[in-house]
Structures are given as structure tokens and as C-alpha cells.
Coordinates of C-alpha atoms and ligand atoms in Angstrom, one line a residue:
M31 CA 110.2 121.5 135.2
H32 CA 109.2 118.3 136.8
H33 CA 111.5 115.3 136.3
D34 CA 109.3 112.7 137.9
P35 CA 108.0 110.2 135.3
L36 CA 104.7 109.6 137.1
H37 CA 104.0 113.3 137.3
I38 CA 104.7 113.7 133.6
L39 CA 102.4 110.7 132.9
K40 CA 99.6 112.3 134.8
T41 CA 99.9 115.9 133.9
I42 CA 101.0 115.8 130.2
F43 CA 99.5 112.5 129.0
G44 CA 96.6 112.4 131.4
Y45 CA 97.1 108.7 132.5
E46 CA 97.1 107.5 136.1
Q47 CA 99.4 104.5 136.0
F48 CA 102.2 103.0 133.9
R49 CA 101.5 99.7 132.1
G50 CA 103.6 96.6 132.0
H51 CA 107.2 97.3 131.6
Q52 CA 106.9 101.0 130.9
R53 CA 108.0 102.1 134.3
A54 CA 111.0 99.8 134.4
V55 CA 112.1 100.9 130.9
I56 CA 111.7 104.6 131.7
D57 CA 113.7 104.3 134.9
H58 CA 116.4 102.4 133.2
V59 CA 116.7 104.9 130.3
V60 CA 116.4 108.0 132.6
A61 CA 119.4 106.6 134.5
G62 CA 121.3 106.5 131.2
G63 CA 121.0 102.8 130.2
D64 CA 120.6 101.3 126.8
A65 CA 117.6 99.0 126.2
M66 CA 115.7 96.9 123.7
V67 CA 111.9 96.9 124.2
L68 CA 109.5 94.4 122.7
M69 CA 105.9 95.1 123.2
P70 CA 102.9 94.1 121.2
T71 CA 101.2 96.7 119.1
G72 CA 99.2 99.0 121.4
G73 CA 101.4 98.0 124.3
G74 CA 102.5 101.6 124.8
K75 CA 106.0 101.7 123.4
S76 CA 105.9 105.4 122.6
L77 CA 105.8 106.5 126.3
C78 CA 109.0 104.4 126.9
Y79 CA 111.0 107.0 125.1
Q80 CA 108.7 110.1 125.3
I81 CA 108.8 110.3 129.0
P82 CA 112.6 109.8 129.4
A83 CA 112.9 112.5 126.6
L84 CA 111.0 114.9 128.9
C85 CA 112.8 113.8 132.1
R86 CA 116.3 114.1 130.7
D87 CA 118.0 117.3 129.7
G88 CA 118.4 118.0 126.0
I89 CA 116.8 116.8 122.8
A90 CA 115.7 113.2 122.1
I91 CA 116.3 111.9 118.6
V92 CA 113.7 109.5 117.5
V93 CA 114.5 107.4 114.4
S94 CA 111.4 106.4 112.5
P95 CA 111.2 104.7 109.1
L96 CA 108.1 106.3 107.7
I97 CA 107.0 109.9 107.2
A98 CA 103.4 109.1 108.0
L99 CA 104.3 107.6 111.4
M100 CA 106.5 110.6 112.1
Q101 CA 103.9 113.2 111.3
N102 CA 101.4 111.3 113.4
Q103 CA 103.6 111.2 116.5
V104 CA 104.7 114.8 116.1
E105 CA 101.1 115.9 115.8
M106 CA 100.0 113.9 118.9
L107 CA 102.9 115.4 120.9
R108 CA 102.1 119.0 119.9
Q109 CA 98.5 118.5 120.9
L110 CA 99.8 117.5 124.3
G111 CA 101.9 120.7 124.4
V112 CA 105.2 119.0 123.9
K113 CA 107.9 120.7 121.8
A114 CA 108.3 118.1 119.0
A115 CA 109.3 118.4 115.4
G116 CA 110.0 116.1 112.5
L117 CA 112.7 116.3 109.8
H118 CA 111.9 114.5 106.6
S119 CA 111.9 114.8 102.8
G120 CA 108.2 115.9 102.7
M121 CA 109.1 119.3 104.2
S122 CA 110.1 122.5 102.4
F123 CA 113.6 123.8 102.5
S124 CA 112.7 126.7 104.8
E125 CA 110.9 124.3 107.2
I126 CA 114.0 122.2 107.3
V127 CA 116.2 125.2 108.0
E128 CA 113.9 126.4 110.7
T129 CA 113.8 123.0 112.4
G130 CA 117.6 122.8 112.4
R131 CA 117.8 126.2 113.9
S132 CA 115.4 125.4 116.8
M133 CA 117.2 122.1 117.3
R134 CA 120.6 123.9 117.8
A135 CA 119.0 126.5 119.9
G136 CA 117.8 123.9 122.3
E137 CA 114.2 124.7 121.8
L138 CA 113.0 121.1 121.1
D139 CA 112.2 118.2 123.4
M140 CA 112.0 115.6 120.6
L141 CA 113.0 115.4 117.0
Y142 CA 111.7 112.6 114.7
V143 CA 114.0 111.9 111.8
A144 CA 114.5 109.3 109.1
P145 CA 117.6 107.1 109.4
E146 CA 119.2 108.2 106.2
R147 CA 118.9 111.9 107.2
L148 CA 120.2 111.2 110.7
M149 CA 123.3 109.5 109.4
Q150 CA 124.3 112.3 107.0
P151 CA 127.8 113.5 108.2
A152 CA 126.6 117.1 108.3
F153 CA 123.7 116.3 110.5
L154 CA 125.8 114.2 112.8
D155 CA 128.2 117.1 113.2
Q156 CA 125.3 119.3 114.1
L157 CA 124.2 116.8 116.7
H158 CA 127.6 117.1 118.4
H159 CA 126.8 120.7 119.2
C160 CA 123.5 119.8 120.8
R161 CA 122.7 118.4 124.2
L162 CA 121.3 114.9 123.6
A163 CA 118.8 113.3 125.9
L164 CA 118.6 109.9 124.1
F165 CA 118.3 108.1 120.8
A166 CA 115.1 106.1 120.3
I167 CA 115.1 103.7 117.3
D168 CA 111.5 102.8 116.5
E169 CA 110.5 99.8 114.4
A170 CA 113.9 98.4 115.2
H171 CA 113.2 95.1 113.4
C172 CA 113.9 97.0 110.2
V173 CA 117.6 96.1 110.8
S174 CA 116.8 92.5 110.2
Q175 CA 117.8 91.3 106.7
W176 CA 115.5 88.3 107.0
G177 CA 112.3 90.2 107.9
H178 CA 110.0 91.7 105.3
D179 CA 110.6 95.3 106.5
F180 CA 114.3 95.4 106.0
R181 CA 115.7 98.9 105.5
P182 CA 119.4 99.1 104.6
E183 CA 119.7 102.5 106.2
Y184 CA 119.0 101.0 109.6
L185 CA 122.3 99.2 109.5
Q186 CA 124.2 102.5 109.6
L187 CA 122.6 103.2 113.0
A188 CA 125.3 101.0 114.6
A189 CA 127.7 104.0 114.3
L190 CA 125.7 105.9 116.9
A191 CA 127.2 103.8 119.7
E192 CA 130.7 105.0 118.9
R193 CA 129.9 108.5 118.0
F194 CA 127.8 109.3 121.0
P195 CA 129.0 107.0 123.7
G196 CA 127.3 108.7 126.6
V197 CA 123.8 108.9 125.1
P198 CA 121.3 106.2 126.0
R199 CA 120.0 104.2 123.0
L200 CA 116.6 102.5 123.0
A201 CA 115.4 100.1 120.3
L202 CA 111.7 99.4 120.1
T203 CA 109.6 96.9 118.1
A204 CA 106.4 94.9 118.1
T205 CA 107.6 92.2 115.8
A206 CA 110.6 90.2 116.7
D207 CA 111.1 86.5 117.0
Q208 CA 114.2 85.1 118.7
P209 CA 116.5 85.4 115.6
T210 CA 115.4 88.9 114.9
R211 CA 115.9 89.9 118.5
L212 CA 119.5 88.7 118.4
E213 CA 120.0 90.6 115.1
I214 CA 118.7 93.8 116.7
L215 CA 121.0 93.5 119.7
E216 CA 124.0 92.8 117.5
R217 CA 123.4 95.2 114.7
L218 CA 122.6 98.1 116.9
C219 CA 125.4 97.3 119.3
L220 CA 123.0 96.9 122.2
G221 CA 124.7 93.8 123.6
K222 CA 125.1 95.3 127.1
G223 CA 121.7 96.9 127.3
A224 CA 118.7 95.7 129.2
Q225 CA 116.0 93.8 127.4
F226 CA 112.3 94.3 128.2
I227 CA 110.1 91.7 126.6
A228 CA 106.4 91.6 127.0
G229 CA 104.1 88.8 126.0
F230 CA 102.6 89.1 122.5
D231 CA 99.0 88.5 123.3
R232 CA 96.4 91.1 122.1
P233 CA 93.6 90.2 124.5
N234 CA 91.2 92.8 123.1
I235 CA 91.2 91.2 119.7
R236 CA 88.6 88.5 119.1
Y237 CA 89.8 86.0 116.5
R238 CA 87.2 84.4 114.2
V239 CA 87.4 82.3 111.1
S240 CA 84.2 81.3 109.2
L241 CA 83.6 79.0 106.3
K242 CA 83.4 80.9 103.1
N243 CA 80.2 80.5 101.2
A244 CA 79.1 83.9 100.0
P245 CA 82.1 86.0 101.1
K246 CA 80.9 89.5 100.2
K247 CA 77.5 88.9 101.8
Q248 CA 79.1 87.4 104.9
L249 CA 81.3 90.5 105.1
L250 CA 78.4 92.8 104.7
H251 CA 76.5 91.0 107.4
F252 CA 79.5 91.2 109.7
I253 CA 79.9 94.9 109.2
R254 CA 76.2 95.7 109.5
T255 CA 75.5 93.7 112.6
E256 CA 78.7 94.4 114.5
H257 CA 80.6 97.4 113.1
S258 CA 78.3 100.0 111.6
R259 CA 80.0 103.4 111.8
N260 CA 83.3 101.8 112.8
S261 CA 86.7 102.0 111.0
G262 CA 88.0 98.8 109.6
I263 CA 90.3 97.3 107.0
V264 CA 89.3 94.5 104.6
Y265 CA 92.2 92.7 103.0
C266 CA 91.9 91.0 99.6
L267 CA 94.6 89.3 97.5
S268 CA 94.2 91.1 94.1
R269 CA 93.7 94.6 93.0
A270 CA 90.7 93.6 90.9
K271 CA 89.0 92.1 94.0
V272 CA 89.8 95.2 96.1
E273 CA 88.1 97.5 93.5
E274 CA 85.2 95.2 93.1
T275 CA 84.6 94.7 96.9
A276 CA 84.9 98.4 97.6
S277 CA 82.4 99.4 95.0
W278 CA 80.0 96.7 96.0
L279 CA 80.2 97.8 99.6
R280 CA 79.5 101.3 98.5
E281 CA 76.4 100.2 96.6
Q282 CA 75.2 98.6 99.8
G283 CA 75.6 101.9 101.7
I284 CA 78.9 101.2 103.4
E285 CA 81.4 104.0 103.1
A286 CA 84.3 102.1 101.6
L287 CA 87.6 103.2 100.0
A288 CA 90.1 101.2 97.9
Y289 CA 93.9 101.0 98.3
H290 CA 96.3 99.0 96.2
A291 CA 99.6 99.6 94.5
G292 CA 98.0 99.9 91.0
L293 CA 96.1 103.1 92.0
D294 CA 97.3 106.5 90.9
R295 CA 99.6 107.7 93.6
H296 CA 97.5 110.7 94.4
V297 CA 94.3 108.7 94.7
R298 CA 96.0 106.2 96.9
H299 CA 97.4 108.9 99.1
A300 CA 94.0 110.7 99.3
N301 CA 92.2 107.5 100.3
Q302 CA 94.7 106.7 103.0
D303 CA 94.5 110.2 104.3
K304 CA 90.8 110.1 104.4
F305 CA 90.8 106.8 106.2
L306 CA 93.1 108.3 108.9
R307 CA 91.2 111.5 109.2
E308 CA 87.6 110.5 109.2
D309 CA 85.6 108.2 111.5
G310 CA 83.9 105.1 110.4
L311 CA 85.4 104.4 107.0
V312 CA 86.2 100.9 105.6
M313 CA 89.4 100.5 103.7
V314 CA 89.4 97.7 101.2
A315 CA 93.1 97.0 100.4
T316 CA 95.8 94.7 99.3
I317 CA 98.6 94.1 101.8
A318 CA 100.3 97.2 100.2
F319 CA 98.2 99.0 102.8
G320 CA 99.1 98.9 106.4
M321 CA 102.8 99.4 107.2
G322 CA 102.9 102.6 109.2
I323 CA 99.2 102.8 109.8
D324 CA 99.0 104.0 113.3
K325 CA 95.3 104.6 113.7
P326 CA 94.3 103.6 117.2
D327 CA 90.6 103.1 116.6
I328 CA 90.5 100.5 113.8
R329 CA 87.7 98.2 115.2
F330 CA 88.1 95.3 112.8
V331 CA 90.4 93.7 110.3
A332 CA 88.7 91.4 107.8
H333 CA 90.4 88.9 105.5
L334 CA 88.5 87.8 102.4
D335 CA 91.6 85.9 101.3
L336 CA 94.2 84.0 103.2
P337 CA 97.2 86.0 104.3
R338 CA 100.7 84.8 103.2
S339 CA 101.6 83.3 106.6
L340 CA 100.7 83.4 110.3
E341 CA 103.3 86.1 110.8
A342 CA 101.6 88.2 108.2
Y343 CA 98.2 87.4 109.6
Y344 CA 99.3 88.5 113.1
Q345 CA 100.8 91.7 111.8
E346 CA 97.7 92.5 109.7
T347 CA 95.2 91.7 112.3
G348 CA 97.3 93.5 114.9
R349 CA 96.3 96.8 113.3
A350 CA 93.0 96.5 115.0
G351 CA 92.4 97.9 118.4
R352 CA 95.6 99.6 119.3
D353 CA 93.6 101.7 121.8
G354 CA 92.8 98.5 123.7
L355 CA 89.1 98.5 123.1
P356 CA 87.4 95.3 121.9
S357 CA 88.1 94.7 118.3
D358 CA 87.7 91.9 115.7
A359 CA 89.9 89.9 113.5
W360 CA 87.5 88.2 111.1
M361 CA 88.3 85.9 108.2
V362 CA 86.4 83.7 105.7
Y363 CA 88.2 80.7 104.3
G364 CA 87.3 77.8 102.2
L365 CA 88.3 74.8 100.1
Q366 CA 89.5 76.9 97.2
D367 CA 91.8 79.0 99.4
A368 CA 93.4 75.9 100.9
A369 CA 93.9 74.4 97.4
K370 CA 95.2 77.6 95.9
I371 CA 97.8 78.3 98.5
R372 CA 99.2 74.8 98.5
Q373 CA 99.2 74.8 94.7
M374 CA 101.2 78.0 94.6
I375 CA 104.1 76.4 96.5
E376 CA 104.1 73.2 94.4
A377 CA 104.0 75.2 91.1
S378 CA 106.8 77.6 92.1
D379 CA 110.3 76.9 90.8
A380 CA 111.9 77.5 94.3
S381 CA 114.4 75.0 95.5
E382 CA 113.1 71.9 97.2
S383 CA 114.5 73.1 100.6
K384 CA 112.8 76.4 100.2
K385 CA 109.6 74.7 99.3
A386 CA 109.9 72.6 102.5
V387 CA 110.0 75.7 104.6
E388 CA 107.1 77.2 102.7
R389 CA 105.1 74.1 103.1
Q390 CA 105.6 74.3 106.9
K391 CA 104.5 77.9 107.0
V392 CA 101.4 77.1 104.9
S393 CA 100.6 74.1 107.1
A394 CA 100.7 76.4 110.2
L395 CA 98.4 78.9 108.6
L396 CA 95.9 76.3 107.4
G397 CA 96.2 74.5 110.7
Y398 CA 95.1 77.8 112.4
C399 CA 92.1 78.0 110.0
E400 CA 91.1 74.4 110.7
T401 CA 91.8 74.3 114.4
T402 CA 89.3 73.1 116.9
C403 CA 91.3 74.5 119.8
C404 CA 91.5 78.1 121.0
R405 CA 92.8 80.2 118.2
R406 CA 94.8 82.5 120.4
Q407 CA 96.6 79.5 121.8
V408 CA 97.5 78.4 118.3
L409 CA 98.8 81.8 117.4
L410 CA 100.8 82.4 120.6
E411 CA 102.3 79.0 120.6
Y412 CA 103.4 79.6 117.0
F413 CA 105.3 82.6 118.3
G414 CA 106.8 80.7 121.2
D415 CA 104.4 82.1 123.8
T416 CA 102.0 80.1 125.9
A417 CA 98.4 80.9 126.8
S418 CA 95.3 79.2 128.3
P419 CA 92.0 79.1 126.4
C420 CA 91.0 82.7 126.0
N421 CA 87.2 82.7 125.8
N422 CA 87.5 85.4 123.2
C423 CA 87.8 83.6 119.9
D424 CA 85.2 81.7 118.0
T425 CA 86.4 78.2 118.9
C426 CA 86.3 79.1 122.6
L427 CA 82.9 80.7 122.4
Q428 CA 81.3 78.0 120.2
P429 CA 83.4 74.9 120.7
V430 CA 83.7 72.8 117.5
D431 CA 83.0 69.1 117.5
T432 CA 85.6 66.7 116.1
F433 CA 85.2 63.2 114.8
D434 CA 87.7 60.4 114.2
G435 CA 88.1 60.6 110.5
L436 CA 90.6 57.8 109.6
E437 CA 88.1 55.8 107.6
A438 CA 86.6 58.8 105.8
A439 CA 90.1 59.9 104.9
Q440 CA 91.0 56.5 103.5
Q441 CA 87.8 56.5 101.5
A442 CA 88.4 59.9 100.0
L443 CA 92.1 59.3 99.3
S444 CA 91.4 56.0 97.7
A445 CA 88.7 57.6 95.5
I446 CA 91.3 60.1 94.4
Y447 CA 93.8 57.4 93.7
R448 CA 91.6 54.9 91.9
T449 CA 90.2 57.6 89.5
G450 CA 93.8 58.3 88.4
Q451 CA 94.4 61.5 90.3
R452 CA 92.8 63.4 87.4
F453 CA 89.6 64.8 88.9
G454 CA 88.5 67.7 91.0
V455 CA 86.5 67.9 94.2
A456 CA 83.0 67.7 92.7
Y457 CA 83.8 64.5 90.8
I458 CA 85.4 62.8 93.8
V459 CA 82.4 63.7 95.9
D460 CA 80.1 62.1 93.2
I461 CA 82.2 59.0 93.2
L462 CA 82.1 58.7 97.0
R463 CA 78.4 59.2 97.1
G464 CA 77.7 56.9 94.1
E465 CA 76.1 59.5 91.9
E466 CA 75.9 57.7 88.6
N467 CA 76.1 60.5 86.0
D468 CA 77.2 60.6 82.3
R469 CA 80.7 61.6 83.0
I470 CA 81.2 58.8 85.5
R471 CA 79.6 56.2 83.2
A472 CA 81.8 57.4 80.3
M473 CA 84.9 56.7 82.5
G474 CA 83.5 53.4 83.7
H475 CA 84.1 54.6 87.2
Q476 CA 80.7 53.2 88.5
H477 CA 82.5 49.9 88.8
L478 CA 85.2 51.1 91.1
S479 CA 85.3 49.6 94.6
T480 CA 85.1 53.1 96.0
F481 CA 82.0 54.0 94.0
G482 CA 79.3 54.8 96.5
I483 CA 81.4 53.9 99.5
G484 CA 80.5 57.1 101.3
R485 CA 76.8 57.4 100.7
S486 CA 76.1 58.1 104.3
R487 CA 77.7 61.5 104.2
S488 CA 76.2 64.6 102.5
V489 CA 77.9 66.5 99.8
N490 CA 78.9 69.2 102.2
E491 CA 80.4 66.8 104.7
W492 CA 82.6 65.3 101.9
K493 CA 83.6 68.8 100.8
S494 CA 84.5 69.6 104.3
I495 CA 86.6 66.4 104.6
L496 CA 88.4 67.1 101.3
R497 CA 89.1 70.7 102.3
Q498 CA 90.6 69.4 105.5
L499 CA 92.6 66.8 103.7
I500 CA 94.0 69.5 101.5
A501 CA 94.7 71.7 104.5
M502 CA 96.6 68.8 106.1
G503 CA 98.5 68.3 102.9
H504 CA 97.2 64.8 102.3
A505 CA 95.6 65.9 99.1
I506 CA 96.9 68.5 96.7
A507 CA 95.2 70.4 93.9
A508 CA 97.6 69.8 91.0
S509 CA 98.6 73.0 89.2
D510 CA 98.7 71.7 85.7
Q511 CA 95.1 70.3 85.4
N512 CA 91.9 72.1 86.3
G513 CA 91.8 71.6 90.1
A514 CA 92.5 67.9 89.8
L515 CA 93.4 66.4 93.2
I516 CA 96.4 64.2 93.7
L517 CA 97.8 62.5 96.7
G518 CA 100.0 64.4 99.1
H519 CA 103.5 63.5 100.2
D520 CA 102.8 61.7 103.4
V521 CA 99.6 59.8 102.8
L522 CA 101.0 56.3 103.3
P523 CA 100.5 56.1 107.1
V524 CA 96.9 57.2 106.5
L525 CA 96.2 54.7 103.9
R526 CA 97.8 52.0 106.0
G527 CA 95.7 53.0 109.0
E528 CA 98.7 53.9 111.0
A529 CA 97.9 57.6 111.4
R530 CA 95.3 59.3 113.5
V531 CA 93.1 61.7 111.6
S532 CA 90.7 64.0 113.3
F533 CA 88.3 66.3 111.5
R534 CA 86.4 69.3 112.6
R535 CA 82.6 69.1 112.2
D536 CA 81.9 72.4 110.6
P537 CA 79.2 74.3 112.3
A538 CA 76.1 74.2 110.1
E539 CA 75.6 77.9 110.1
Q540 CA 77.8 80.5 111.9
R541 CA 75.5 81.6 114.7
S542 CA 75.9 85.2 115.3
S543 CA 75.8 84.6 119.0
T544 CA 79.5 85.0 119.4
G545 CA 77.9 88.3 120.3
K546 CA 78.6 91.9 119.7
R547 CA 80.6 93.2 122.6
V548 CA 79.1 96.3 124.0
L549 CA 81.2 99.3 124.7
I550 CA 78.3 101.2 125.9
E551 CA 75.7 100.4 128.5
T552 CA 72.7 102.6 127.7
P553 CA 71.2 104.4 124.8
A554 CA 71.7 107.7 126.5
E555 CA 75.5 107.0 126.7
Q556 CA 75.4 106.1 123.0
I557 CA 73.8 109.4 122.1
L558 CA 76.4 111.3 124.2
F559 CA 79.3 109.3 122.8
D560 CA 78.1 110.0 119.2
A561 CA 77.8 113.7 120.0
L562 CA 81.3 113.8 121.5
R563 CA 82.6 112.1 118.4
T564 CA 80.9 114.6 116.1
R565 CA 82.4 117.5 118.1
R566 CA 85.8 115.8 117.9
L567 CA 85.5 115.5 114.1
E568 CA 84.6 119.2 113.8
L569 CA 87.6 120.2 115.9
A570 CA 89.9 117.9 114.0
R571 CA 88.7 119.1 110.6
A572 CA 89.2 122.7 111.6
Q573 CA 92.9 121.9 112.3
G574 CA 93.4 119.4 109.5
V575 CA 94.4 116.6 112.0
P576 CA 93.1 113.1 112.5
P577 CA 90.3 113.0 115.2
Y578 CA 92.2 110.6 117.5
V579 CA 95.0 113.1 118.1
I580 CA 92.5 115.2 119.9
F581 CA 91.1 112.4 122.1
H582 CA 91.0 108.7 121.7
D583 CA 87.7 106.8 121.6
T584 CA 88.7 105.3 125.0
T585 CA 88.7 108.9 126.4
L586 CA 85.3 109.8 124.8
L587 CA 83.8 106.6 126.1
E588 CA 84.9 107.4 129.6
M589 CA 83.4 110.9 129.2
A590 CA 80.1 109.4 128.1
R591 CA 80.1 107.1 131.1
R592 CA 81.1 109.6 133.7
K593 CA 79.4 112.7 132.3
P594 CA 81.6 115.2 134.0
I595 CA 80.2 118.8 134.0
H596 CA 83.2 120.6 135.6
L597 CA 86.7 121.0 134.2
D598 CA 88.0 119.5 137.4
S599 CA 86.2 116.2 137.0
L600 CA 86.9 116.2 133.3
S601 CA 90.6 116.3 134.1
K602 CA 90.3 113.0 135.9
V603 CA 89.2 111.2 132.7
P604 CA 92.1 109.1 131.4
G605 CA 93.7 110.7 128.4
V606 CA 92.8 114.3 129.5
G607 CA 96.1 116.0 130.4
C608 CA 96.7 119.6 131.3
G609 CA 97.3 120.7 127.7
K610 CA 94.2 119.1 126.3
L611 CA 92.1 120.2 129.2
G612 CA 92.9 123.8 128.5
R613 CA 92.6 123.4 124.8
Y614 CA 89.4 121.3 124.4
G615 CA 88.0 120.9 127.9
Q616 CA 85.2 123.5 127.6
D617 CA 84.2 122.3 124.1
F618 CA 83.5 118.8 125.4
L619 CA 81.9 120.0 128.6
D620 CA 79.5 122.0 126.5
V621 CA 78.5 118.9 124.6
I622 CA 78.1 116.9 127.8
I623 CA 75.9 119.5 129.4
R624 CA 73.8 120.1 126.2
V625 CA 73.2 116.4 125.6
S626 CA 72.6 115.5 129.3
E627 CA 70.0 118.2 129.5
L628 CA 68.2 116.7 126.5
D629 CA 68.4 113.4 128.3
T630 CA 66.8 114.5 131.5
G631 CA 64.5 117.1 130.0
P632 CA 60.7 116.9 130.1
Ligands
ADP986 P1 102.6 101.0 120.5 O1 103.5 102.1 119.9 O2 103.3 100.1 121.4 O3 101.7 100.3 119.5 P2 101.3 103.3 121.7 O4 102.5 103.9 122.3 O5 100.8 103.9 120.5 O6 101.5 101.8 121.4 O7 100.2 103.2 122.8 C1 99.0 102.6 122.5 C2 97.9 103.3 123.2 O8 97.9 103.1 124.6 C3 97.9 104.8 123.0 O9 96.6 105.2 122.8 C4 98.5 105.3 124.3 O10 98.0 106.7 124.5 C5 97.9 104.4 125.3 N1 98.7 104.2 126.5 C6 100.0 104.0 126.6 N2 100.5 103.9 127.8 C7 99.4 104.1 128.6 C8 99.2 104.1 130.0 N3 100.2 103.9 130.9 N4 97.9 104.3 130.5 C9 96.9 104.5 129.6 N5 97.0 104.5 128.3 C10 98.3 104.3 127.8
ZN987 ZN1 90.2 81.2 122.5

């Protein structure tokens, strides 16, 4: 057996080079060191422990929090010809017994196991009789009590350090800010280990936020023009909206499934399974869907409602494009969304200090929505990273104008104030524009000094200004009256003219020229790519596995470009290792030969 990492990368995984920190991590762990690895989703964390597992003698124990993730990884490894198994509550008793036997007999390279099972005394005793290559602790941020994925079982993993002192331990995660990092190091006793920290950018994801006017239609247009036949996730806030959106999309001819916590467990499970196993389905879901979704070819993540925070947004959008191919994070957002999210904080009975933290988080989120700078810069800076303008987000591709808005802000705020902080957006706009209607006359508001002060701006301009004032926190939609606007906490500097206020000039209409990014150069390639995908789906169905465990889209695309017609040249395509070449090589060559003949035929 070869113990050279690069050789293993090439022959088993079918890749030519290591990426980023992979090589450094692997060398460190192969030499017996502990480590913490932070890489963005899709960065290639799995290889950081899978290759050392194959280089070192004995079995590698991989701790994973979710059965779905485990099964997925085990299936991928088996397809590559690696001896991997999982041990979890979804297995029958006899399967568990058999896996335990092959573990003790030294027949396995890798065992995926849930933390609570690993830490059972009987299981730990068994491990003492095995030769151990390493421990890999995946999703290591689950030890953090402050994060949203906290799993108490993860805390027990600290004991591994004492019980197995000579065995390298490797903690991996994609989500860890500075406090969480420290927590991981401390709670997993990795203090002396090396740290490998990669930047958090996801360059293949294009970020886009559009103004909400007809959200479902906007979504449909987006899917039809840019993502027909692609897999994607659409996030909505409520169960009702999930159901409604999914069935509406189906009526429009888009294959859409629903997922939320209120669905029958079996239906929910079946929908998730279908999404993972089929190509080109749209999953409409609440945030109950996502954790542990490891599908590499999700081409878009769409938000019809605001996420809870920028952290949540980054995690949710991060599910797109794990395979590195161009993908979209798309969101629609409007005045109501800004008003609602601010209102929720003010109406909650949390302590004032907690509210202050929440307000900051919401300001960051709304600031992202309203920004006129590069969205990627806003995101990365929020996470303590830096970046230059990316040229792969809507504000980079279609720069947004700004205007000095102090006077307009003062006019709007004073209209809110002088009408007694009792009226909603439509009324305030009428006051500003001097629309003398019955309601205004009944209140006598046509005599106010602010009446008609903003005639020069259109209704939409004023709505945009009010939306941005709400996003900035200068105006708040009060929770007790129907959408009435009241003044925010820090408006005095604005009213006194001491603050700078800059507004974005909303683009009149979202031009679609942010452009569809082409994966494929020619129609002939597209035909071949589609045929390869069809063949892959047949092979996957026959085995009851997701298509991407056979080959990723990246690999099929490269086949469509290179059109290899011999096994030898096929083996050079990234993602085609020895195991898969033997197993599927001829199948895919047949497709290439058949389709290319059609292509060049008379
Ligand atoms: P993560 O767990 O960090 O989200 P994965 O380990 O699932 O990422 O890897 C993401 C994708 O990148 C997978 O499709 C994987 O096969 C691919 N990949 C990882 N390392 C390499 C490499 N060195 N060369 C080419 N592709 C790679
Ligand atoms: Zn940008």
C-alpha cells in the first residue's frame, strides 16, 4: 500500500493537486500531530482526515453529528473503493454487530460514528483493542454552547485526549468566529495542536439582493431564466408560505418540494431524500431544512424572507455551490421585511441589553441589504475578514447610485413626528407629497408645515427613503398599532442636521444583465453534458444512491469539454480515480462516443 498523500489523492480521489491548507494539514496529522482546521464550506475538509486515515496504519474514527452526513460520506468513500462504515442508531442490530466485528478484525480504514455512541464505555473499551489511525471531529463548532448547533454530547469528546494520548485528533469546522475557535481548542483539549485557518470567502457564489415587488414572480423569473433544471433551495419564514410557494411553483411547471417542521415525519424525510437523490429539484423550506445537507451541486439558494442574522444568511447561502461551480445567493427584500424584523425586537420581552445586541445584529443584516458597496466585502468584514470588491455581486456588477439624503430624511422624520407618530407609510407619503384626501382633511393635517414639502419626489422614491430610514433604525414600525411609524432611538443628530445620511437610489428595474454565467461553451457540449447526467441518474437509481456520489457535476462538465474516448484519457479527468474508472468508465465512454457520433454525423 502506498503511503504517499499525493499518490492517494491522484489514484483514489482522482485529483491532481491539493488545495489551500490540505497538504499542510495532512502532513501534520500523518506525522502524529493534533490540529484544528477551519475552512469554508466546499473548501475540502474531508480530505484533510481521509487521506491521513489511509496513510496511517489502523482505523480512523470520524465523529459526525448527523446520520445523513455520515451515510453520505460512507457512500462516497465506498464508491471510491475505500473500506468505510458507519455506526449509528439507524442500523439494525445485526449490522451493528457485523460492523463491530470488522472494526476489531482490522478490516476497516474509516468508521463514522455519532459522539454519544463513541463515548459509551463499552465502545471505548473496544477501541483500546484496535489500532487507531486518528480521531477526526467533524462539525467541531457543535461544542460551542453559544452557537446554534450546540450538542452536549460533543463536550464528552474532551476525554479522548486522556484515554488515547498517542492518537492524533483533528477538529474540523466551517463556522467559527474567534470566540468559538477558542472554545473548540479548550473544550477538545487541542491547546497544543496546530491551527489551520482559511479565509471564509466563497468566490463561486454570486450575491444578489433585489427589491421585493412581486416576490413569487421574481423567483419564478430567476429560476426560469438562470436555473432551469438546477437544484436549489428557497427559504421562507413560515410553514404556510412554504406550502403555498411550493405548490405555486409546481403549477408553473417547476418541480418543487416542501420541507418544514410541521410536515409528517415520513413526508418530510421522503422529500429530503428525493431532493438529495434527484437532479434539478427545488426545495422550498423553512430553516428547519439545511443542517447536514451535503449536496454538492445546489446551484442556488433563494430567500423570499429575511434570514435571522448575517451569520444565518452566510450559513444558509453557503449551502450553494459546494462543488466550486458558479452558484447564486439570491434574495428579495422590501420595506415590510425591514419593518417586521425591527418590530419583532422592540415587541419582545427580552432584557434591554439583549435587545441592544439584537438591534446590532439586525442593523448589520439590513445594512447588508441596503449597501451600495460590494456585498462580499460587507459579509467578509462582518466576519473579520477583508476583501477587495469582488465583481461577482449585484452591487459590483451594477453599481448603485447614492444621494445625500439629509434633507429628505429630515422631511420624512418630521412628517412622522408632526402627525403624532400614529400613521403608516402610505399616509406619511401622502403628507409629504401633499395629497389632500379625506383622511388627511379629517385630521386637519393639510395645514401642517410638512404637508406637501416633498412634492418633488415620487411615491416610490419616498417609499424607498422610508424603507431605508427603517433599515437604519431612524424610523420604527410600532408593534401595537397597525404599522404606524414612530421615531427611532438616535434621530436627534439627523433632525439637528449633524449627521450624514446617504441613501441608495434603487435601480428602477432589476436588469437581468448581471448575466447568466455559462458553464458550457457550445450547444454540443450541453447535449453531451445532459446525456452524461441522464446516464449518471440511471446508475444512481439502480444502486439507490445520490447521483453525485458517482461523479460530481464538475467531473461531468470536464468530460463534456474534453470528450475522452479512451479509458486512459478519461482517467485524467479530475474526479475520476482508479476505483471509479473501473466501475463506471466504460459506461460514460459509451455515452460520449454515442453522443459525439450524433454530433459529427451527416
Ligand atoms: P467541505 O467538507 O470542506 O465542505 P468537501 O470535503 O466536501 O468540503 O469538498 C468539497 C468538494 O471539493 C468535494 O467535491 C471534493 O471532492 C472537492 N475537492 C476537495 N479537495 C479537492 C482537491 N484537492 N482537488 C479537487 N477537488 C477537491
Ligand atoms: Zn462585490
